Coordinates of C-alpha atoms in Angstrom, one line a residue:
M1 CA 6.0 -1.7 21.9
T2 CA 5.2 -0.7 18.4
T3 CA 1.9 -1.6 16.9
Y4 CA 2.0 -1.9 13.1
V5 CA -1.3 -1.3 11.5
L6 CA -1.3 -2.9 8.0
I7 CA -3.8 -1.7 5.4
H8 CA -4.1 -3.9 2.3
G9 CA -4.9 -2.8 -1.3
A10 CA -7.8 -3.5 -3.7
A11 CA -9.3 -7.0 -4.1
S12 CA -7.1 -8.3 -1.3
G13 CA -7.3 -9.1 2.4
S14 CA -5.4 -9.5 5.7
W15 CA -3.8 -12.7 4.4
Y16 CA -1.6 -10.6 2.1
W17 CA 0.3 -9.5 5.2
H18 CA 0.6 -12.9 7.0
L19 CA 4.3 -13.4 6.4
L20 CA 5.2 -9.8 7.4
E21 CA 2.9 -10.1 10.4
G22 CA 4.8 -13.2 11.5
E23 CA 8.1 -11.4 11.1
L24 CA 7.0 -8.4 13.1
R25 CA 5.4 -10.5 15.9
A26 CA 8.5 -12.6 16.2
R27 CA 10.4 -9.4 16.9
G28 CA 8.1 -8.5 19.8
H29 CA 5.7 -6.1 18.0
D30 CA 1.9 -6.0 17.9
V31 CA 0.2 -6.2 14.5
V32 CA -3.3 -5.2 13.4
A33 CA -4.2 -6.3 9.9
P34 CA -8.0 -5.9 9.3
D35 CA -9.9 -7.2 6.3
L36 CA -11.4 -4.1 4.6
P37 CA -15.0 -4.5 3.2
C38 CA -13.8 -4.4 -0.4
D39 CA -16.5 -6.7 -1.7
D40 CA -19.3 -4.6 -0.2
D41 CA -20.9 -2.1 -2.6
S42 CA -22.3 -0.1 0.3
A43 CA -18.8 0.5 1.8
G44 CA -16.7 3.5 0.8
L45 CA -13.6 5.2 2.1
S46 CA -15.3 6.1 5.4
E47 CA -16.3 2.5 6.0
Y48 CA -12.8 1.3 5.1
A49 CA -11.4 3.7 7.7
D50 CA -14.0 2.6 10.2
A51 CA -12.8 -1.0 9.8
V52 CA -9.2 -0.1 10.6
V53 CA -10.1 2.2 13.5
E54 CA -12.3 -0.5 15.1
A55 CA -9.5 -3.1 14.7
V56 CA -7.0 -0.7 16.3
G57 CA -9.2 -0.2 19.4
D58 CA -7.2 1.4 22.2
R59 CA -3.8 0.4 21.1
T60 CA -1.0 2.9 21.1
G61 CA 2.4 3.3 19.5
L62 CA 0.9 3.1 16.1
V63 CA 2.8 2.9 12.8
V64 CA 0.4 2.7 9.9
V65 CA 1.6 0.9 6.7
A66 CA -0.6 1.1 3.6
Q67 CA -0.2 -0.7 0.3
S68 CA -1.6 0.3 -3.1
L69 CA -5.2 1.5 -2.8
G70 CA -4.7 1.5 1.0
G71 CA -3.0 4.9 0.4
F72 CA -6.5 6.4 0.1
T73 CA -7.6 5.0 3.5
A74 CA -4.5 5.4 5.7
P75 CA -4.6 9.2 5.9
L76 CA -8.2 9.0 7.1
V77 CA -7.1 6.7 9.8
C78 CA -4.4 9.1 10.8
E79 CA -7.0 11.8 11.4
R80 CA -8.9 9.6 13.8
V81 CA -6.3 7.8 15.9
P82 CA -2.8 8.9 17.3
V83 CA -0.3 7.7 14.7
G84 CA 3.4 8.2 15.1
L85 CA 4.4 7.3 11.5
L86 CA 2.7 6.6 8.2
V87 CA 4.5 4.4 5.7
L88 CA 3.1 4.3 2.2
L89 CA 4.3 1.1 0.6
T90 CA 4.1 1.3 -3.2
A91 CA 0.8 3.1 -2.6
M92 CA -1.5 5.6 -4.3
I93 CA -1.2 9.2 -3.0
P94 CA -4.5 11.0 -3.2
S95 CA -5.0 14.8 -3.6
P96 CA -7.9 16.6 -1.9
G97 CA -11.2 16.0 -3.7
E98 CA -9.7 13.4 -6.1
T99 CA -11.4 10.1 -6.5
A100 CA -9.4 6.9 -6.7
G101 CA -10.9 6.4 -10.2
D102 CA -9.5 9.7 -11.4
W103 CA -6.1 9.1 -9.8
W104 CA -4.9 7.0 -12.7
G105 CA -5.5 9.6 -15.4
A106 CA -4.3 12.5 -13.1
T107 CA -1.0 10.8 -12.5
G108 CA -0.3 9.5 -16.0
W109 CA -0.3 5.9 -14.8
E110 CA -1.6 4.4 -18.0
R111 CA 1.3 5.6 -20.1
A112 CA 3.8 4.6 -17.5
R113 CA 2.3 1.1 -17.2
R114 CA 2.2 0.6 -20.9
E115 CA 5.8 1.6 -21.3
Q116 CA 6.7 -0.8 -18.4
D117 CA 4.8 -3.6 -20.1
E118 CA 6.7 -3.0 -23.4
H119 CA 10.0 -2.9 -21.5
D120 CA 9.3 -6.2 -19.8
G121 CA 7.7 -7.9 -22.9
R122 CA 4.7 -8.8 -20.7
D123 CA 1.3 -9.9 -21.9
P124 CA -1.0 -7.1 -20.6
D125 CA -3.6 -9.8 -19.7
D126 CA -1.2 -11.8 -17.5
D127 CA -2.0 -10.5 -14.0
A128 CA 0.2 -13.1 -12.3
A129 CA 3.2 -11.7 -14.2
L130 CA 2.1 -8.2 -13.3
F131 CA 1.6 -8.6 -9.6
L132 CA 3.3 -11.8 -8.5
H133 CA 6.3 -12.3 -10.8
D134 CA 8.8 -12.4 -7.9
V135 CA 6.6 -14.3 -5.4
P136 CA 7.4 -18.0 -4.9
S137 CA 5.1 -20.1 -7.0
G138 CA 3.2 -21.8 -4.2
L139 CA 2.5 -18.4 -2.5
A140 CA 1.5 -16.9 -5.9
A141 CA -1.0 -19.7 -6.5
E142 CA -2.4 -19.2 -3.0
A143 CA -2.7 -15.5 -3.5
G144 CA -4.6 -16.1 -6.7
R145 CA -7.1 -18.3 -4.8
R146 CA -7.5 -15.7 -2.1
G147 CA -8.3 -12.8 -4.4
R148 CA -11.6 -11.0 -3.5
D149 CA -14.1 -9.0 -5.5
Q150 CA -13.4 -5.3 -5.4
S151 CA -16.4 -2.9 -5.3
A152 CA -16.2 0.2 -7.4
T153 CA -17.6 2.3 -4.6
P154 CA -14.4 3.7 -3.1
F155 CA -13.1 4.6 -6.5
T156 CA -16.0 7.0 -7.0
E157 CA -15.8 9.0 -3.8
P158 CA -13.8 12.2 -3.6
W159 CA -11.0 11.9 -1.1
P160 CA -12.4 14.0 1.8
L161 CA -9.4 15.6 3.4
T162 CA -8.4 19.1 2.5
A163 CA -4.7 18.5 3.2
W164 CA -2.3 15.7 4.1
P165 CA -2.5 14.8 7.8
A166 CA 0.1 16.2 10.1
V167 CA 1.8 12.9 10.6
P168 CA 5.4 12.1 9.6
T169 CA 5.2 10.2 6.3
R170 CA 7.6 7.9 4.5
F171 CA 7.2 6.4 1.1
L172 CA 8.8 3.1 0.3
L173 CA 8.7 2.1 -3.4
C174 CA 9.7 -1.2 -4.9
R175 CA 12.1 -1.0 -7.8
D176 CA 10.8 -4.1 -9.5
D177 CA 7.1 -3.1 -9.3
R178 CA 5.4 -3.6 -12.7
F179 CA 2.1 -2.2 -11.7
F180 CA 3.4 1.1 -10.2
P181 CA 6.7 1.4 -12.1
A182 CA 9.5 2.9 -10.1
G183 CA 10.2 5.9 -12.3
F184 CA 6.5 6.8 -12.3
M185 CA 6.3 6.6 -8.6
R186 CA 9.4 8.7 -8.0
R187 CA 7.7 11.5 -9.9
V188 CA 4.3 11.1 -8.2
V189 CA 5.9 11.0 -4.7
R190 CA 7.9 14.2 -5.5
E191 CA 4.9 16.0 -6.9
R192 CA 2.4 15.0 -4.3
L193 CA 4.4 14.7 -1.1
G194 CA 7.5 16.8 -1.9
V195 CA 9.9 14.1 -0.7
V196 CA 12.3 11.6 -2.2
P197 CA 11.0 8.1 -1.7
D198 CA 13.0 5.3 -0.1
E199 CA 13.5 2.2 -2.3
M200 CA 13.9 -1.5 -2.0
G201 CA 13.9 -4.4 -4.4
G202 CA 10.7 -6.4 -5.1
G203 CA 7.5 -6.1 -7.0
H204 CA 4.0 -4.9 -6.1
A205 CA 3.4 -7.8 -3.7
V206 CA 6.6 -7.2 -1.8
A207 CA 5.0 -8.4 1.6
L208 CA 4.8 -11.9 0.1
A209 CA 8.1 -11.8 -1.8
R210 CA 10.4 -10.2 0.7
P211 CA 8.7 -10.1 4.2
R212 CA 11.9 -10.3 6.2
E213 CA 13.5 -7.4 4.3
L214 CA 10.3 -5.4 4.5
A215 CA 10.2 -6.0 8.3
D216 CA 13.8 -4.8 8.5
R217 CA 12.9 -1.6 6.7
L218 CA 9.9 -0.9 9.0
E219 CA 11.9 -1.5 12.1
A220 CA 14.6 0.8 10.8
Y221 CA 12.0 3.5 10.4
T222 CA 10.9 3.0 14.0
R223 CA 14.4 3.0 15.4
S224 CA 15.3 6.2 13.7
G225 CA 12.3 8.0 15.1
T226 CA 9.2 9.2 13.3
R227 CA 10.7 12.1 11.4
P228 CA 12.0 11.5 7.9

């Protein structure tokens, strides 16, 4: 049995994964989706990884899936528990010694995001249109109510690893993502992981918008083995 370990992004929580979790459990898999201590100013990347490792316990057959800021935590988890596959889902890819706060400037995200906003004709202050534009309205409203405060602490800590963990890694980007535009992410993935990302439709909150399709993708990775 595969155990999917789902790591959410900033200002979020385990609820983000609830539809995907239901899909995966219905297919006979185990799922671990912890709430990270994102609203705790005393908690940094180490504490985020602690929360995931504690939730995993003694489970085996692990596939770690990390969304957005979760990309800074997931490799730390891979250094501490036996992971067969790491899937980065429209996620940040850190470099050794880089802080999550510096990642935006180092990758050229601001320009890419501005160009995407201009292309979409989106109001820069409309977060719902940025993150939830393809999520059903009822779910989008619930997601807005479930948003959490996000501490700045993990954005100020240098990423502690000296190299990417020796774990097979796949990157799945979302072609309709307005927050991490597809063209921008293709370049970042190539530069930082040296691979060509896989792609699917959907925006940044793809686990809410397309949970069944996302579950299909994750199962396909597992069936094909851990190597890209």
